[in-house]
Short mmCIF file of C-alpha atoms and ligand atoms in Angstrom, two decimals:
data_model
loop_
_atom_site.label_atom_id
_atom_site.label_comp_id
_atom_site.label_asym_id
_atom_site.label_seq_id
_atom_site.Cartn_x
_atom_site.Cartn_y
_atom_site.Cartn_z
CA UNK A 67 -52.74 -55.13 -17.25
CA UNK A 68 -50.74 -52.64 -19.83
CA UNK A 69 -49.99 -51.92 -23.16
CA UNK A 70 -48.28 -49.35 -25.46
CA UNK A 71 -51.40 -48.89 -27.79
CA UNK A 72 -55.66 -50.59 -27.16
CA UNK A 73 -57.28 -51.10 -30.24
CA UNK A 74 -60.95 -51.15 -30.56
CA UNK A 75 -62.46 -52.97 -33.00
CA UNK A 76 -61.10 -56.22 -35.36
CA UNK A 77 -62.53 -55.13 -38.83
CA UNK A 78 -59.71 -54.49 -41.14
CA UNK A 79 -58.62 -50.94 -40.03
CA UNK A 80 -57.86 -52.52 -36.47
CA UNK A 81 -56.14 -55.51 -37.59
CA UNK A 82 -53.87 -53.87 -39.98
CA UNK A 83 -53.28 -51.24 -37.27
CA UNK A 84 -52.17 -54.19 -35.32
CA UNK A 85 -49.92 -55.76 -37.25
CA UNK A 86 -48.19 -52.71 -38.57
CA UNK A 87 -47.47 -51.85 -34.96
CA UNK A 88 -45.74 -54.80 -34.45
CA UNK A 89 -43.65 -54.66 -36.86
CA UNK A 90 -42.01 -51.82 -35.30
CA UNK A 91 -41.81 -52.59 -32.19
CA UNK A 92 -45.26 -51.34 -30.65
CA UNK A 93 -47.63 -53.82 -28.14
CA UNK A 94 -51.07 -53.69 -28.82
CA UNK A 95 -54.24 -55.32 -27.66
CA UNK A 96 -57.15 -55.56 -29.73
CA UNK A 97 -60.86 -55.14 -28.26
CA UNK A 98 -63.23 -56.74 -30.27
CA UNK A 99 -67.30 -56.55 -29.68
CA UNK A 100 -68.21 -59.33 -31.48
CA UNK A 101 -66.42 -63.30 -32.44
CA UNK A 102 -64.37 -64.14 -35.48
CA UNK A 103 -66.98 -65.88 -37.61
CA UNK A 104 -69.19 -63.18 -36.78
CA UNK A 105 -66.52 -60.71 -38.50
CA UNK A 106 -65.62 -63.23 -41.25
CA UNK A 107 -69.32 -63.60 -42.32
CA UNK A 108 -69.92 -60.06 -43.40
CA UNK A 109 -69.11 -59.49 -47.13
CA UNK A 110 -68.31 -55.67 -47.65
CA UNK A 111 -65.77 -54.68 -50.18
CA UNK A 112 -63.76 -56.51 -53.29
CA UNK A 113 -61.54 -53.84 -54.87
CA UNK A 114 -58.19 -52.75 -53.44
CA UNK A 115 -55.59 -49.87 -54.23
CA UNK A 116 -52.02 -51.04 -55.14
CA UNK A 117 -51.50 -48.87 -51.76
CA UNK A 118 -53.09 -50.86 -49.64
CA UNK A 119 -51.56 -54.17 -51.37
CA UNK A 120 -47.93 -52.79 -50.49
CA UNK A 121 -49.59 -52.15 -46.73
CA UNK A 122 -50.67 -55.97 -46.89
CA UNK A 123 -46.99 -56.77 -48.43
CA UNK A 124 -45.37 -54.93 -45.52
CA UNK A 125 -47.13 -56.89 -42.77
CA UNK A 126 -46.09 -59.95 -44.49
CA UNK A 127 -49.93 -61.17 -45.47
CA UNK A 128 -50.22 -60.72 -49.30
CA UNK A 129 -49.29 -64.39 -50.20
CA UNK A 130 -52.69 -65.95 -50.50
CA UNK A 131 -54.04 -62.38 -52.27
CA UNK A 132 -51.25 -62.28 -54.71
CA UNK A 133 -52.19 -65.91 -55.44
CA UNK A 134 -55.64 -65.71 -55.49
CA UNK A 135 -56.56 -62.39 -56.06
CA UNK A 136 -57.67 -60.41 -59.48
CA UNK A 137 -55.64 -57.70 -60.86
CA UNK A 138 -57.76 -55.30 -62.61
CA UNK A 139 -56.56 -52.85 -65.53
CA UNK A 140 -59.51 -51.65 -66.31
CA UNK A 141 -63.41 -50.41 -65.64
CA UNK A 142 -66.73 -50.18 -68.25
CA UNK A 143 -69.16 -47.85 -68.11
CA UNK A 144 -72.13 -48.58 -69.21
CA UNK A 145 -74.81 -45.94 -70.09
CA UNK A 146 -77.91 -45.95 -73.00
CA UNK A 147 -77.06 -49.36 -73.55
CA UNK A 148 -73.74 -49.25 -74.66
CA UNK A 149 -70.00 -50.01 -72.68
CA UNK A 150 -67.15 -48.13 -72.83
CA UNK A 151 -63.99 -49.01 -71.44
CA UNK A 152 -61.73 -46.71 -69.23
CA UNK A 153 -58.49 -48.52 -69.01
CA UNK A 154 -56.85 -47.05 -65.87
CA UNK A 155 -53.08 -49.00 -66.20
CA UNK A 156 -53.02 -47.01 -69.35
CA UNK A 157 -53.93 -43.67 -67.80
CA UNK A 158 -52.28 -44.29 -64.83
CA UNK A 159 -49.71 -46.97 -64.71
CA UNK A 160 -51.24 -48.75 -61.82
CA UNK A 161 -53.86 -51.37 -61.16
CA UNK A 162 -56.45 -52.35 -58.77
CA UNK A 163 -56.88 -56.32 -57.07
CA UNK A 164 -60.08 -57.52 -56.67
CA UNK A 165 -59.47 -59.55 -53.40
CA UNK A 166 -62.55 -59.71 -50.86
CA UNK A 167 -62.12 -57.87 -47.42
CA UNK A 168 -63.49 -60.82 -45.92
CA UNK A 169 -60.12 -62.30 -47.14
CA UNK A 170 -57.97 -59.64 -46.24
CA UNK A 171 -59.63 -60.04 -42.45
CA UNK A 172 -59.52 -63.79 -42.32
CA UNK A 173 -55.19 -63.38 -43.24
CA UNK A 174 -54.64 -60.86 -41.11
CA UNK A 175 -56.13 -62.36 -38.02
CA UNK A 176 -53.95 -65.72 -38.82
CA UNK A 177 -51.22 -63.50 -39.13
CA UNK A 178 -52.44 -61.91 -35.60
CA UNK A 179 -52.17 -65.63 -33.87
CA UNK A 180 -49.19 -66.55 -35.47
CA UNK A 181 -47.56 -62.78 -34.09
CA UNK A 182 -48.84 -64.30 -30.67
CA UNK A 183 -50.49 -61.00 -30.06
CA UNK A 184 -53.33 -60.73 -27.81
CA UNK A 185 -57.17 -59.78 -29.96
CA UNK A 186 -60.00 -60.20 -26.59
CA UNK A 187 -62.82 -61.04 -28.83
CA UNK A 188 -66.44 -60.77 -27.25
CA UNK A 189 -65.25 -57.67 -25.47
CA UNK A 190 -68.65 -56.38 -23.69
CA UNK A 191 -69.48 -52.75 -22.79
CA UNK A 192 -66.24 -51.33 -24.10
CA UNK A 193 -65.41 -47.07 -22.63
CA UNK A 194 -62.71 -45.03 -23.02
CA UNK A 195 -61.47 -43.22 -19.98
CA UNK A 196 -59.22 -40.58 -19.25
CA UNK A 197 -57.79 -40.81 -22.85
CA UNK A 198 -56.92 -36.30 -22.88
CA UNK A 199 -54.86 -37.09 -19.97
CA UNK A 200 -51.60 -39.07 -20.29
CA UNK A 201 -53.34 -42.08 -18.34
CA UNK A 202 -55.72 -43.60 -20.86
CA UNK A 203 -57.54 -47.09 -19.62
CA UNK A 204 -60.08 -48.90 -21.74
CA UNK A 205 -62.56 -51.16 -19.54
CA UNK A 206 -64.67 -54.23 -20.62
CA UNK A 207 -66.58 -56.81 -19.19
CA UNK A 208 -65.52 -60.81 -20.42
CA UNK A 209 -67.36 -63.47 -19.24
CA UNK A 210 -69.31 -61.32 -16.75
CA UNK A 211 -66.12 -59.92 -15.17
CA UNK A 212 -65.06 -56.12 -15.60
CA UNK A 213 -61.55 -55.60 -16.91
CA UNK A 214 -58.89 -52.83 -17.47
CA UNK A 215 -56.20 -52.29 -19.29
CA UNK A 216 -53.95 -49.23 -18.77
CA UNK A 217 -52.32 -48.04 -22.40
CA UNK A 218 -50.66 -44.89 -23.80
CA UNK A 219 -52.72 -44.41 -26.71
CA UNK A 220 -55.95 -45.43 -27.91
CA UNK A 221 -57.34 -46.18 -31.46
CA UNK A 222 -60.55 -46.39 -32.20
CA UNK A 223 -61.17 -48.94 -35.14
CA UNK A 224 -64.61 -49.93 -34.41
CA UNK A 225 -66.66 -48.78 -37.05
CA UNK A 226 -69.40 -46.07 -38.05
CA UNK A 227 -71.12 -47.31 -34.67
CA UNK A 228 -69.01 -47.85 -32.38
CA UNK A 229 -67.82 -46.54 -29.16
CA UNK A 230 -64.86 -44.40 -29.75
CA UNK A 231 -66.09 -41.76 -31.57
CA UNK A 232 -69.24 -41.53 -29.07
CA UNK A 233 -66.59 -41.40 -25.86
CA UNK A 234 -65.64 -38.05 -27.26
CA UNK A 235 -67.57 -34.64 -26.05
CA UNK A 236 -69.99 -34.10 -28.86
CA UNK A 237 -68.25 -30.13 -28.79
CA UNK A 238 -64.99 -31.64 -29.51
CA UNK A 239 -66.79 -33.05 -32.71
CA UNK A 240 -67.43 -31.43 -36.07
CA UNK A 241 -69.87 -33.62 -38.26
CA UNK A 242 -70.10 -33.68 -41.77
CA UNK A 243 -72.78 -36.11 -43.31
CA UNK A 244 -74.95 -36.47 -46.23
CA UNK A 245 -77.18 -39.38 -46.48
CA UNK A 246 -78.65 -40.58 -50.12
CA UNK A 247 -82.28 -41.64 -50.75
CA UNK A 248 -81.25 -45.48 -51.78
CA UNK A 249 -79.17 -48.34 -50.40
CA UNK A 250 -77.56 -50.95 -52.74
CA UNK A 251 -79.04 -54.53 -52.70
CA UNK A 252 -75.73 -57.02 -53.16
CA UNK A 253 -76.23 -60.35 -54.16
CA UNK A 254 -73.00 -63.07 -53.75
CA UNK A 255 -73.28 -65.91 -55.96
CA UNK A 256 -71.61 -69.20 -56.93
CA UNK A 257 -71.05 -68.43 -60.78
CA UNK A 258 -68.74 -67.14 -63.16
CA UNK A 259 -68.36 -63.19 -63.10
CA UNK A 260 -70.69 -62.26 -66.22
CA UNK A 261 -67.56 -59.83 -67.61
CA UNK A 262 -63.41 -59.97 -66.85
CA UNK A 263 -64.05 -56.45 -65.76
CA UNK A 264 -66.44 -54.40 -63.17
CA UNK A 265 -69.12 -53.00 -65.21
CA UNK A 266 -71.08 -49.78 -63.35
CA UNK A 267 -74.10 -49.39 -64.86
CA UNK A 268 -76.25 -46.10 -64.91
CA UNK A 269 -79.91 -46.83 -66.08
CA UNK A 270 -83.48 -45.25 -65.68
CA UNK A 271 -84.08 -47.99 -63.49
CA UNK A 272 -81.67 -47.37 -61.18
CA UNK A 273 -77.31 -48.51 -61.01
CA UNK A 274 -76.30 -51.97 -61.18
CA UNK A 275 -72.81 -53.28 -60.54
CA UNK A 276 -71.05 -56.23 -61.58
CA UNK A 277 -68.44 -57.29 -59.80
CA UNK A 278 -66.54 -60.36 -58.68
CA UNK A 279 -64.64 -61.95 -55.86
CA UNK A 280 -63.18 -64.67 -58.08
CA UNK A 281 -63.28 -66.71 -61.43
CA UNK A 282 -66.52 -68.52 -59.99
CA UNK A 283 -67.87 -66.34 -57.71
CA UNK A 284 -70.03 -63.27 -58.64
CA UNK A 285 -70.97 -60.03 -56.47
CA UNK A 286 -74.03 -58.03 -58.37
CA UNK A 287 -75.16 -54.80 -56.90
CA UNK A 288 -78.64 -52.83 -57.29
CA UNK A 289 -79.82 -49.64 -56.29
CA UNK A 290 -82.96 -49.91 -54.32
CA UNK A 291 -85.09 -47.86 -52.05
CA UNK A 292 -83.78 -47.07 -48.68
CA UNK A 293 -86.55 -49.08 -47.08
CA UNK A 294 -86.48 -52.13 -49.06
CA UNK A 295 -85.64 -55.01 -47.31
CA UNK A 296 -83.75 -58.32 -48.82
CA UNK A 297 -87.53 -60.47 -48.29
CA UNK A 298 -88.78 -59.11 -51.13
CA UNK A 299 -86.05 -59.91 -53.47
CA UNK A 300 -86.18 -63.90 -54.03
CA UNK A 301 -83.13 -64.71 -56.17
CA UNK A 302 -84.95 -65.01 -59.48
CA UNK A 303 -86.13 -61.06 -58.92
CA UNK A 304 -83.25 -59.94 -58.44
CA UNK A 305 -81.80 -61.41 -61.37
CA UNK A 306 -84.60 -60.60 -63.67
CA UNK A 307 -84.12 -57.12 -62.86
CA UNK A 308 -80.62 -57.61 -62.69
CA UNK A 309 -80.86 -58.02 -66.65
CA UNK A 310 -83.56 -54.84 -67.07
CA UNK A 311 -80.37 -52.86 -65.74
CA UNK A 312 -77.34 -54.73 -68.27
CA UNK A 313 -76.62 -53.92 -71.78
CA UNK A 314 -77.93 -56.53 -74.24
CA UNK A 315 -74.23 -58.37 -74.31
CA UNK A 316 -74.09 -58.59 -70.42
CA UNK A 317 -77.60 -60.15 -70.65
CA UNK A 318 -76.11 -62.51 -72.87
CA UNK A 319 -73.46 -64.00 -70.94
CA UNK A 320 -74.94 -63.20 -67.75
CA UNK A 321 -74.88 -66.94 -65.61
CA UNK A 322 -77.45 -66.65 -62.65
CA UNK A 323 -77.69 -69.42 -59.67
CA UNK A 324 -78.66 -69.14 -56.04
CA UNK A 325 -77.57 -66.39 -53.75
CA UNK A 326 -74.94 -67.51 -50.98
CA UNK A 327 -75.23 -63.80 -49.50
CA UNK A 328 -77.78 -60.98 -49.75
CA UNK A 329 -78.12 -57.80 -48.03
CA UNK A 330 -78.93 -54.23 -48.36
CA UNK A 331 -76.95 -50.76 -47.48
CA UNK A 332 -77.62 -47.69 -46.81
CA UNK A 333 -75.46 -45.05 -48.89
CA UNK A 334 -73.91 -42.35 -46.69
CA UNK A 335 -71.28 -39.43 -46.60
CA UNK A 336 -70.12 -38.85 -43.43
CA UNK A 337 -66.80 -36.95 -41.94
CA UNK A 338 -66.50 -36.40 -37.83
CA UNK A 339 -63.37 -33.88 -37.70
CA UNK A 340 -60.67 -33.99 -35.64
CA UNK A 341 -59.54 -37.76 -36.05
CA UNK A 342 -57.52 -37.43 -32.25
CA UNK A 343 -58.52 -36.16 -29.47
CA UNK A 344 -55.50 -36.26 -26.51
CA UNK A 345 -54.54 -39.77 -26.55
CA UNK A 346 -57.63 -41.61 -28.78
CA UNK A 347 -57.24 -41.50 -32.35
CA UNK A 348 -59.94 -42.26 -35.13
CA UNK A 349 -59.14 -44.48 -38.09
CA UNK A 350 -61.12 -46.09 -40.31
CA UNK A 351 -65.21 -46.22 -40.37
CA UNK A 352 -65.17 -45.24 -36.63
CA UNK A 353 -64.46 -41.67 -38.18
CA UNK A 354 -65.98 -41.50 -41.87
CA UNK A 355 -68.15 -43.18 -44.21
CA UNK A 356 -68.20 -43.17 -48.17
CA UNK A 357 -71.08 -44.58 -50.45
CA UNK A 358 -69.26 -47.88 -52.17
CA UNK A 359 -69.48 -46.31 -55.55
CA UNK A 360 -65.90 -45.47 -55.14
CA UNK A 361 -65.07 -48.51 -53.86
CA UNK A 362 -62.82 -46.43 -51.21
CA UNK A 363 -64.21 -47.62 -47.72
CA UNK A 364 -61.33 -50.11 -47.09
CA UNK A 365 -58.57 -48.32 -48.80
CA UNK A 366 -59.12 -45.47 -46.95
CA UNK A 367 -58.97 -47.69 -43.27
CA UNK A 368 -55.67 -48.77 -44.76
CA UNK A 369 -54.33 -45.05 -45.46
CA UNK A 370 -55.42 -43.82 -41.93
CA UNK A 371 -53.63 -46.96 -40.51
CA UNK A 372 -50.59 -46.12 -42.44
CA UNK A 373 -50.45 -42.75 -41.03
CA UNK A 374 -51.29 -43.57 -37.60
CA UNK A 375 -48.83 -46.19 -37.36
CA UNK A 376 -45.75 -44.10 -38.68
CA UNK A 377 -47.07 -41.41 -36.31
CA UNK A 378 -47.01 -43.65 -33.36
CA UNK A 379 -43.83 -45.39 -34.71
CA UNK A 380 -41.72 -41.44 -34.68
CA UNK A 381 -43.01 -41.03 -31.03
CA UNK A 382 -41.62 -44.37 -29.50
CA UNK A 383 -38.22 -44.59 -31.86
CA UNK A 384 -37.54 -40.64 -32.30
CA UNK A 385 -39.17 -39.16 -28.77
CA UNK A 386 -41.24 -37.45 -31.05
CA UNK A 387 -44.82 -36.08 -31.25
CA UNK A 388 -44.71 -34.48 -34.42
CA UNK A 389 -46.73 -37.13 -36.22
CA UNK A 390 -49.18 -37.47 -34.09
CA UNK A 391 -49.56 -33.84 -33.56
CA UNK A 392 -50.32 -34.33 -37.65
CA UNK A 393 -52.21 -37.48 -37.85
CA UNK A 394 -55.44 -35.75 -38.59
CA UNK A 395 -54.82 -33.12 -40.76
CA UNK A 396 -52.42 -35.47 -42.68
CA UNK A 397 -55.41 -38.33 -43.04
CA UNK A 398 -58.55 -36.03 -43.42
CA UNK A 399 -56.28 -34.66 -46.75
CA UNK A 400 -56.79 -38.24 -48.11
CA UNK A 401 -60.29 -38.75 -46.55
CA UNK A 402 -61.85 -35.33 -48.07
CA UNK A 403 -60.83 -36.60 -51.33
CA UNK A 404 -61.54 -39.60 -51.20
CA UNK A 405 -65.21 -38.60 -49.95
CA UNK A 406 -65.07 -35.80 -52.87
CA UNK A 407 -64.46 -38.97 -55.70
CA UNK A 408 -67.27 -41.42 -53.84
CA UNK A 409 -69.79 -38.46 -53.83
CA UNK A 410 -69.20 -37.66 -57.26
CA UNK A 411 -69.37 -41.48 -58.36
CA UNK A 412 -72.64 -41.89 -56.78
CA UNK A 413 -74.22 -38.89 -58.33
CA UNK A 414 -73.18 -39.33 -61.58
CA UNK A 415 -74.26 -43.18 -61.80
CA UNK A 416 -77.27 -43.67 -59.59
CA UNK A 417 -81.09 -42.22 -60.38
CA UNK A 418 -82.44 -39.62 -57.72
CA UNK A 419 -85.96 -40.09 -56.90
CA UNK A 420 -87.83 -37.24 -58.27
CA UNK A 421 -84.57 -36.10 -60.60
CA UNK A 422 -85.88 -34.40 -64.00
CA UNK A 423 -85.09 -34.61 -67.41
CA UNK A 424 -82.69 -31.91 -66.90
CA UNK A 425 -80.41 -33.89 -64.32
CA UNK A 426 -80.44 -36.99 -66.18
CA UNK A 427 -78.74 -35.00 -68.92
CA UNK A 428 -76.66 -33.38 -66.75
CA UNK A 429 -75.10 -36.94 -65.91
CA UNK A 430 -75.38 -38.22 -69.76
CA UNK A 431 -73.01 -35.57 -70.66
CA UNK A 432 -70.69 -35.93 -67.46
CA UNK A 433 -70.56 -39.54 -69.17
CA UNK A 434 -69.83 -38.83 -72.13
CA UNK A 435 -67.43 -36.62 -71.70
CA UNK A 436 -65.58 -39.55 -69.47
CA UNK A 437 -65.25 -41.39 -72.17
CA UNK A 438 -64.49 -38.98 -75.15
CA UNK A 439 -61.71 -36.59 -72.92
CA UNK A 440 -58.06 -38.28 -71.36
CA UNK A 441 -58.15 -35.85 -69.28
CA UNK A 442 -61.54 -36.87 -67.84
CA UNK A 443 -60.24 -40.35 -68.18
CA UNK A 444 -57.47 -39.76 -66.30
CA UNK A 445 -58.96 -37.94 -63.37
CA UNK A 446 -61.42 -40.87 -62.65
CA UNK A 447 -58.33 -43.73 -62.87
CA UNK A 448 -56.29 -41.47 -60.63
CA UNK A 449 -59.08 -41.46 -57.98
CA UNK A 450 -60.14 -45.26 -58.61
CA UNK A 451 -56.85 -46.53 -58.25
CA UNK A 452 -55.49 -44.47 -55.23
CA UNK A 453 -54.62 -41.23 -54.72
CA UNK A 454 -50.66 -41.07 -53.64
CA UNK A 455 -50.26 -41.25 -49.54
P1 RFL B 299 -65.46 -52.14 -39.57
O1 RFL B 299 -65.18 -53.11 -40.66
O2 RFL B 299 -66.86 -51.71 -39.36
O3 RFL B 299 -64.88 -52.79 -38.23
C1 RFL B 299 -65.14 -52.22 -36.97
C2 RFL B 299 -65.06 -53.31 -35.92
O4 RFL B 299 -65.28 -52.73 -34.65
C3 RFL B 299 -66.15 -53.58 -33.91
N1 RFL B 299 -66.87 -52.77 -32.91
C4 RFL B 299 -66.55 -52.77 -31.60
N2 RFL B 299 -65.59 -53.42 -30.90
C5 RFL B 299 -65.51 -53.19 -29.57
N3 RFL B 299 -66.37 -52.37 -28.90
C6 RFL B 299 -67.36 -51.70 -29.56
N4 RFL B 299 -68.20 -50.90 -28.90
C7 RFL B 299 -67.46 -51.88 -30.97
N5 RFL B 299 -68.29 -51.39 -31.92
C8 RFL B 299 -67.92 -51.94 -33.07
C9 RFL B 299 -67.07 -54.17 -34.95
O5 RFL B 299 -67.66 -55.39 -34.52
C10 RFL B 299 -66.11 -54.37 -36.12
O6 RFL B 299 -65.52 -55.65 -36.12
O7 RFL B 299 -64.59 -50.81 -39.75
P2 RFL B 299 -63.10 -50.60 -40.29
O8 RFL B 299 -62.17 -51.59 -39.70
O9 RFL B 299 -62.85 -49.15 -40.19
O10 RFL B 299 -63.16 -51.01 -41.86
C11 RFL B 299 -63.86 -50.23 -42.77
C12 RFL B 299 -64.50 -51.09 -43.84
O11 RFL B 299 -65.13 -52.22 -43.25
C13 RFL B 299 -65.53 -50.30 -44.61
O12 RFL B 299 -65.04 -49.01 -44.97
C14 RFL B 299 -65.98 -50.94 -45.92
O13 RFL B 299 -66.36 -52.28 -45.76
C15 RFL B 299 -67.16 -50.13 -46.43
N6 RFL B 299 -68.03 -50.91 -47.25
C16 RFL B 299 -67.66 -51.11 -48.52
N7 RFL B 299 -66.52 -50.52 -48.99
C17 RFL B 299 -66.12 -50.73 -50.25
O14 RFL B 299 -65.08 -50.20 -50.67
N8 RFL B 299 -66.91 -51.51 -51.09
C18 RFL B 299 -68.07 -52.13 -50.65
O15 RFL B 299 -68.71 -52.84 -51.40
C19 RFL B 299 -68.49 -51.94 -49.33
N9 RFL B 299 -69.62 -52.51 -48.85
C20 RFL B 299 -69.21 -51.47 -46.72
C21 RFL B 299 -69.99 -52.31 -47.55
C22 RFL B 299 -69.63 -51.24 -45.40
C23 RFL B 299 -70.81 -51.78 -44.90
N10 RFL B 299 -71.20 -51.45 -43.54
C24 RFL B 299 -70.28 -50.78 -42.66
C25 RFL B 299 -72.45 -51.58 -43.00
C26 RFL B 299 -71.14 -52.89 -47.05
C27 RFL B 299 -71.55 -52.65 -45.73
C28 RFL B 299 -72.80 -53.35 -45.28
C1 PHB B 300 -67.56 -55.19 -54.49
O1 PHB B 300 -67.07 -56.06 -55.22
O2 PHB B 300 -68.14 -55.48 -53.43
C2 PHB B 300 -67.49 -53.77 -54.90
C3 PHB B 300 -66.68 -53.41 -55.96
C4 PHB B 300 -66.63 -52.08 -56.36
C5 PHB B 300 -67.37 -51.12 -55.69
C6 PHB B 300 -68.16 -51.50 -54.62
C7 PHB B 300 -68.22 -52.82 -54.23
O3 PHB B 300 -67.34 -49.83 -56.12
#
């Protein structure tokens, strides 16, 4: 068995990968660890750039999110009990769509079947071999029987855990990480988002988030101690602290019901440098992480894609290597800023156990200033809708 590029991993960086290939021209087979409803049942992120919209558009699988999707002008903050508005189209000219990943996922794997390309889901035991020589293979066991498939490339698209990165000599590897003392409890409900808008909340309690995946369908956020686990957060908790966090308006108009989804995160910074190594490439999770606060995780799988796929595009069409000789300085541009925006996000919105009166000041002002300066109000729309490719 052969083909021109092996995927692993069927998140969203792996599928897009997929389909972007095909469109010019490139085979690919997908690898995936686990089944589709497995993938479809996690609920991750809601907000994405116009840049990865015109990805979706150029695969041909934006119908359903330009009908049903959200597109977003604007952001509050909301700090000492008041909101303030940053209106990004203003600053910026662009917008954001709210549009959950678990919908982007769910179209492009129809869009996979309907291609006719090959995804081998339940893809046991997965390793790279031979992948700095020209002769990669990727080997799996299916239904108890060891495969392999023979490829040019490889690109790993499975994920902060998966096996790609770990195939690669940890001396190849440089790792940059920085883990935060909190996760973020999420809560999915079946009722009407409590403002048209996200709202991030910084409080002495801790950061809330409201956001949305629809007109009926709700997606709160709190911050909450890295060992917490969802058991001790019945619904009505989380809502009554929920409100603790809002300004007295949001409490108002706040609609609470029972929790279709709830689960907690860990927040994390995390960079592995290069993103190729011979013949494997990184994209995606596989090779860094961002806290959500910047709502970047999924965008930035897209811009990696992006790159990757004109890269691989120039050396089949042009008998040329010079994109993929730059694949990874050319993406970790985009990722280091990207990380840069998330980390500053988090820090300015979230409480740090054992911060003092000094640092809580610190990120007053930094608020303030957001929403007094254009300049400032600029900077954090350029980030939050997409930095340029
Ligand atoms: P994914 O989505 O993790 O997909 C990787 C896929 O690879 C598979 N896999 C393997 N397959 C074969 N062999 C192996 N050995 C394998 N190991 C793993 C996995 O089963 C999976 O299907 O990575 P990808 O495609 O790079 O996409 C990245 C995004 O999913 C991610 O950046 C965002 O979802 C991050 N993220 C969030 N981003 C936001 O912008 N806003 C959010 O609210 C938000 N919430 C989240 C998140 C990530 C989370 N994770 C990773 C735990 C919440 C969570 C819980
Ligand atoms: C979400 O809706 O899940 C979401 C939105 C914005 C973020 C993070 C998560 O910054």
């Amino acid at each position: 068995m052969r083909t021109q590029v092996a995927i692993i991993g069927g998140g969203p960086a792996g599928l897009l990968l997929g389909q972007l290939l095909h469109r010019y021209g490139i085979d690919n087979v997908i690898f995936e660890r686990k089944d589709r409803d497995y993938i479809l049942a996690r609920i991750r992120a809601g907000v994405l750039e116009q840049g990865t919209v015109g990805l979706l558009e150029q695969v041909g699988v934006a119908e359903r999110l330009h009908h049903d999707g959200l597109i977003h002008h604007g952001i509050e903050l909301a700090f000492n009990g008041a909101r303030h508005r940053i209106d990004m189209t203003q600053a910026t000219g662009k917008t954001v769509t709210v549009y959950g990943q678990t919908e982007v996922t769910r179209d492009l794997m129809d869009a996979r079947i309907k291609a006719g390309l090959t995804t081998v889901y339940d893809a046991g035991d997965v390793s790279l071999h031979d992948f700095a020589s020209g002769q990669p293979r990727v080997r799996y066991v299916k239904d108890g029987t060891t495969h392999e498939m023979a490829c040019d490339f490889i690109a790993g698209c499975d994920g902060f855990h998966g096996v790609s990165r770990q195939s690669v000599k940890p001396d190849a590897l440089k790792l940059f990480e920085r883990v935060y003392p909190f996760g973020w409890l999420g809560l999915l409900s079946e009722t009407p988002p409590v403002s048209p808008e996200l709202i991030y909340n910084n409080h002495e309690r801790g950061f809330a988030l409201c956001s949305m995946r629809s007109a009926h369908r709700s997606r709160y956020y709190l911050q909450c101690k890295l060992d917490d686990h969802v058991d001790n957060w019945p619904d009505d908790k989380f809502w009554e602290e929920l409100k603790r966090r809002l300004d007295q308006e949001a409490v108002d108009h706040l609609v609470t019901g029972p929790s279709i989804e709830k689960s907690i995160a860990p927040l994390r910074s995390f960079v592995a440098e290069p993103m190729r190594f011979g013949r494997l490439f990184l994209a995606g999770d596989a090779a860094h992480i961002v806290p959500p606060t910047g709502a970047k995780g999924l965008n930035l799988a897209a811009s990696d894609v992006h790159y990757l796929s004109v890269a691989l595009r120039e050396f089949y069409a042009d008998k040329s290597s010079a994109g993929i000789d730059d694949y990874s300085r050319r993406a970790l541009s985009r990722v280091w800023k990207a990380e840069r925006f998330s980390w500053w996000m988090t820090s300015m919105l979230h409480r740090f156990p054992g911060t003092d009166e000094f640092s809580s000041r610190i990120q007053i002002a930094e608020l303030n200033y957001l929403i007094e300066s254009d300049a400032a109000k600029m900077s954090l729309s350029e980030n939050y809708v997409g930095l340029p490719y």
